[in-house]
């Protein structure tokens, strides 16, 4: 199984989000074919949401078409978001605090690998967007988690980095991270006017069909004794 990972952080806003999209090799080819078709329909060669769907260019009807491709041509979606202002405020006195990106990526790996274990997926490879400012930190988190958790080490077999203009499924992770980030910036997420409820396919229960975890001030305070340490990366907070 291949897991494609990208992040979104909007300047001047408090939310940071990582998204992961799981695909098989067969998914990859079908996804690329349908995604490229949607890109051509709106005259684009690639999709970066902060570039193409910001401000007056924001169009959730167009986004819904790309969301439908993700929902129908992948095996699952996971999102981890963090209120970075709250994370920095509460963790400022922790002597060995990891940054919020490392924390979020650690949670993402844990959630993805837990889902893969439940689905009896034997091997998982991660492909992350090639960000020169963050790739080394992500590799360190991945390496630290594999050292600490033998079960993850046996199944999370590789990590690589690529330009999402060419590794097209990374654009799906970018869209999901951006969409979730935009949702959590709202004063009342998930209420009337919700962009995710508008743009994302729903499951049988009427809810958007992906796994998500949002760390707001309340949850960060609740687990502040353990979440800031590198030694707890990959653990479920207690």
Short mmCIF file of C-alpha atoms in Angstrom, two decimals:
data_model
loop_
_atom_site.label_atom_id
_atom_site.label_comp_id
_atom_site.label_asym_id
_atom_site.label_seq_id
_atom_site.Cartn_x
_atom_site.Cartn_y
_atom_site.Cartn_z
CA UNK A 1 0.00 0.00 0.00
CA UNK A 2 1.23 3.49 -0.86
CA UNK A 3 0.40 6.41 1.45
CA UNK A 4 0.67 9.90 -0.03
CA UNK A 5 1.21 12.74 2.46
CA UNK A 6 1.02 16.52 2.18
CA UNK A 7 0.47 19.44 4.52
CA UNK A 8 -1.21 22.84 4.53
CA UNK A 9 -0.40 25.86 6.65
CA UNK A 10 -2.04 29.18 5.81
CA UNK A 11 -0.06 32.30 6.70
CA UNK A 12 -1.62 34.27 9.53
CA UNK A 13 -3.99 31.43 10.51
CA UNK A 14 -3.86 29.12 13.53
CA UNK A 15 -4.50 25.70 11.97
CA UNK A 16 -1.93 23.31 10.55
CA UNK A 17 -3.03 20.10 8.81
CA UNK A 18 -1.47 16.92 7.44
CA UNK A 19 -3.44 14.63 5.13
CA UNK A 20 -2.69 11.10 3.94
CA UNK A 21 -4.26 9.23 1.03
CA UNK A 22 -3.82 5.45 0.75
CA UNK A 23 -3.60 3.88 -2.71
CA UNK A 24 -2.74 0.57 -4.31
CA UNK A 25 -0.78 0.44 -7.56
CA UNK A 26 -4.00 -0.15 -9.49
CA UNK A 27 -5.60 2.84 -7.71
CA UNK A 28 -2.66 5.01 -8.71
CA UNK A 29 -3.16 4.58 -12.46
CA UNK A 30 -6.93 5.04 -12.36
CA UNK A 31 -6.58 8.03 -10.06
CA UNK A 32 -4.06 9.76 -12.30
CA UNK A 33 -6.26 9.24 -15.37
CA UNK A 34 -9.37 10.70 -13.76
CA UNK A 35 -7.53 13.48 -11.90
CA UNK A 36 -5.83 14.62 -15.11
CA UNK A 37 -9.21 14.69 -16.85
CA UNK A 38 -10.60 17.02 -14.17
CA UNK A 39 -7.52 19.23 -14.39
CA UNK A 40 -7.91 19.60 -18.14
CA UNK A 41 -11.58 20.47 -17.71
CA UNK A 42 -10.59 23.62 -15.78
CA UNK A 43 -7.45 24.38 -17.78
CA UNK A 44 -4.80 23.36 -15.21
CA UNK A 45 -1.68 21.21 -15.44
CA UNK A 46 -1.57 20.53 -11.70
CA UNK A 47 -3.55 21.48 -8.58
CA UNK A 48 -2.23 23.44 -5.61
CA UNK A 49 -5.21 24.58 -3.56
CA UNK A 50 -3.50 27.61 -1.99
CA UNK A 51 -2.60 28.72 -5.51
CA UNK A 52 -5.72 27.77 -7.44
CA UNK A 53 -8.61 27.90 -4.94
CA UNK A 54 -7.80 30.88 -2.72
CA UNK A 55 -9.92 34.00 -2.26
CA UNK A 56 -12.13 34.79 -5.23
CA UNK A 57 -10.94 31.63 -7.00
CA UNK A 58 -12.42 29.41 -4.28
CA UNK A 59 -15.05 27.15 -5.85
CA UNK A 60 -16.36 24.24 -3.80
CA UNK A 61 -18.33 22.82 -6.72
CA UNK A 62 -15.07 22.34 -8.62
CA UNK A 63 -13.40 20.99 -5.49
CA UNK A 64 -16.25 18.47 -5.13
CA UNK A 65 -15.34 16.95 -8.51
CA UNK A 66 -11.77 16.33 -7.36
CA UNK A 67 -13.04 15.04 -4.01
CA UNK A 68 -15.18 12.50 -5.82
CA UNK A 69 -12.10 11.19 -7.66
CA UNK A 70 -10.26 10.80 -4.35
CA UNK A 71 -13.19 9.05 -2.71
CA UNK A 72 -13.70 6.59 -5.59
CA UNK A 73 -10.08 5.90 -6.58
CA UNK A 74 -8.26 5.53 -3.24
CA UNK A 75 -8.42 3.21 -0.23
CA UNK A 76 -8.84 5.76 2.52
CA UNK A 77 -8.08 9.24 3.83
CA UNK A 78 -6.63 10.35 7.18
CA UNK A 79 -6.28 13.93 8.41
CA UNK A 80 -4.51 15.31 11.48
CA UNK A 81 -4.89 19.00 12.30
CA UNK A 82 -3.45 21.08 15.13
CA UNK A 83 -4.24 24.48 16.58
CA UNK A 84 -0.64 25.61 16.39
CA UNK A 85 -1.18 28.73 18.54
CA UNK A 86 -2.58 26.57 21.36
CA UNK A 87 0.20 24.01 20.87
CA UNK A 88 2.90 26.67 21.19
CA UNK A 89 1.20 28.42 24.14
CA UNK A 90 0.68 25.26 26.19
CA UNK A 91 3.98 23.64 25.29
CA UNK A 92 6.22 26.68 25.69
CA UNK A 93 7.64 25.50 29.03
CA UNK A 94 8.29 21.92 27.97
CA UNK A 95 12.09 21.51 27.96
CA UNK A 96 12.26 19.18 24.95
CA UNK A 97 9.16 20.12 23.01
CA UNK A 98 8.87 18.79 19.46
CA UNK A 99 7.31 21.23 17.02
CA UNK A 100 3.68 20.96 15.96
CA UNK A 101 4.57 19.57 12.51
CA UNK A 102 6.54 16.71 14.05
CA UNK A 103 3.70 16.00 16.47
CA UNK A 104 1.09 16.01 13.69
CA UNK A 105 3.16 13.76 11.43
CA UNK A 106 3.73 11.34 14.30
CA UNK A 107 -0.01 11.17 14.93
CA UNK A 108 -0.62 10.68 11.21
CA UNK A 109 1.77 7.73 11.02
CA UNK A 110 0.18 6.17 14.11
CA UNK A 111 -3.37 6.51 12.76
CA UNK A 112 -2.45 5.28 9.29
CA UNK A 113 -0.53 2.26 10.55
CA UNK A 114 -3.30 1.37 12.99
CA UNK A 115 -5.78 1.35 10.10
CA UNK A 116 -3.41 -0.75 7.98
CA UNK A 117 -3.03 -3.30 10.76
CA UNK A 118 -6.80 -3.60 11.15
CA UNK A 119 -7.10 -4.09 7.39
CA UNK A 120 -4.28 -6.68 7.46
CA UNK A 121 -2.11 -4.69 5.02
CA UNK A 122 1.39 -6.20 5.36
CA UNK A 123 3.61 -3.44 3.93
CA UNK A 124 3.20 0.32 3.65
CA UNK A 125 5.36 2.89 1.86
CA UNK A 126 5.07 6.63 2.50
CA UNK A 127 5.52 9.28 -0.19
CA UNK A 128 5.62 12.87 1.08
CA UNK A 129 5.64 16.18 -0.72
CA UNK A 130 9.22 17.37 -1.18
CA UNK A 131 9.44 20.43 1.06
CA UNK A 132 13.08 21.46 1.49
CA UNK A 133 12.26 23.12 4.80
CA UNK A 134 10.56 20.10 6.35
CA UNK A 135 11.63 16.86 4.68
CA UNK A 136 14.48 16.14 7.08
CA UNK A 137 12.24 16.65 10.11
CA UNK A 138 9.63 14.28 8.70
CA UNK A 139 12.26 11.64 8.01
CA UNK A 140 13.47 11.94 11.60
CA UNK A 141 9.95 11.44 12.96
CA UNK A 142 9.42 8.41 10.70
CA UNK A 143 12.78 6.96 11.78
CA UNK A 144 12.15 7.58 15.50
CA UNK A 145 8.73 5.92 15.39
CA UNK A 146 10.09 2.86 13.58
CA UNK A 147 12.85 2.50 16.17
CA UNK A 148 10.39 2.69 19.05
CA UNK A 149 7.58 0.56 17.61
CA UNK A 150 8.73 -2.81 16.19
CA UNK A 151 5.30 -3.50 14.71
CA UNK A 152 5.43 -0.30 12.69
CA UNK A 153 9.05 -0.94 11.70
CA UNK A 154 8.11 -4.31 10.20
CA UNK A 155 5.31 -2.88 8.06
CA UNK A 156 6.32 0.73 7.30
CA UNK A 157 9.04 -0.25 4.87
CA UNK A 158 10.01 3.01 3.13
CA UNK A 159 9.63 6.75 3.00
CA UNK A 160 10.38 8.98 0.00
CA UNK A 161 9.83 12.57 -1.11
CA UNK A 162 8.59 13.86 -4.46
CA UNK A 163 7.42 16.97 -6.29
CA UNK A 164 3.62 16.92 -6.29
CA UNK A 165 3.49 18.47 -9.75
CA UNK A 166 4.70 15.11 -11.05
CA UNK A 167 3.59 12.63 -8.35
CA UNK A 168 -0.04 13.44 -9.05
CA UNK A 169 -1.70 11.63 -6.10
CA UNK A 170 0.17 14.01 -3.75
CA UNK A 171 -2.15 16.70 -5.10
CA UNK A 172 -5.03 14.78 -3.53
CA UNK A 173 -3.37 14.98 -0.12
CA UNK A 174 -2.82 18.70 -0.68
CA UNK A 175 -6.52 19.20 -1.46
CA UNK A 176 -7.68 17.29 1.61
CA UNK A 177 -5.26 19.08 3.96
CA UNK A 178 -6.32 22.45 2.53
CA UNK A 179 -10.03 21.64 2.72
CA UNK A 180 -9.78 20.40 6.31
CA UNK A 181 -7.65 23.41 7.27
CA UNK A 182 -10.25 25.74 5.78
CA UNK A 183 -13.01 23.92 7.68
CA UNK A 184 -11.26 24.16 11.04
CA UNK A 185 -10.60 27.90 10.58
CA UNK A 186 -14.36 28.50 10.70
CA UNK A 187 -15.87 29.78 13.94
CA UNK A 188 -18.19 26.76 14.06
CA UNK A 189 -16.74 23.86 12.02
CA UNK A 190 -19.11 21.28 10.50
CA UNK A 191 -22.14 23.56 10.85
CA UNK A 192 -24.25 25.09 8.05
CA UNK A 193 -22.08 26.19 5.16
CA UNK A 194 -19.41 23.59 5.94
CA UNK A 195 -17.06 23.32 2.94
CA UNK A 196 -16.28 19.68 3.68
CA UNK A 197 -19.95 18.73 3.91
CA UNK A 198 -20.49 20.50 0.60
CA UNK A 199 -17.44 19.22 -1.27
CA UNK A 200 -16.75 15.77 0.13
CA UNK A 201 -18.69 12.55 -0.62
CA UNK A 202 -20.65 11.21 2.34
CA UNK A 203 -20.80 7.72 3.78
CA UNK A 204 -23.89 5.70 4.64
CA UNK A 205 -24.28 7.66 7.90
CA UNK A 206 -24.40 10.96 6.03
CA UNK A 207 -21.00 12.04 7.32
CA UNK A 208 -17.83 12.71 5.25
CA UNK A 209 -16.12 9.35 4.82
CA UNK A 210 -12.61 9.90 6.11
CA UNK A 211 -10.73 9.57 9.40
CA UNK A 212 -9.75 12.79 11.13
CA UNK A 213 -8.26 14.00 14.37
CA UNK A 214 -8.22 17.66 15.43
CA UNK A 215 -6.06 18.90 18.30
CA UNK A 216 -7.65 22.02 19.75
CA UNK A 217 -6.68 23.83 22.94
CA UNK A 218 -8.81 21.55 25.11
CA UNK A 219 -7.31 18.29 23.83
CA UNK A 220 -3.77 19.67 23.88
CA UNK A 221 -4.19 20.75 27.52
CA UNK A 222 -5.71 17.38 28.43
CA UNK A 223 -2.73 15.42 27.12
CA UNK A 224 -0.03 18.04 27.72
CA UNK A 225 1.90 15.75 30.09
CA UNK A 226 2.88 13.43 27.23
CA UNK A 227 2.37 14.83 23.75
CA UNK A 228 5.30 17.26 23.59
CA UNK A 229 8.06 14.69 24.01
CA UNK A 230 9.92 12.97 21.18
CA UNK A 231 9.87 9.83 23.33
CA UNK A 232 6.08 9.56 22.91
CA UNK A 233 5.99 9.85 19.10
CA UNK A 234 3.65 7.23 17.72
CA UNK A 235 2.01 6.57 21.08
CA UNK A 236 -1.68 7.10 21.65
CA UNK A 237 -1.86 10.03 24.11
CA UNK A 238 -2.61 9.23 27.74
#
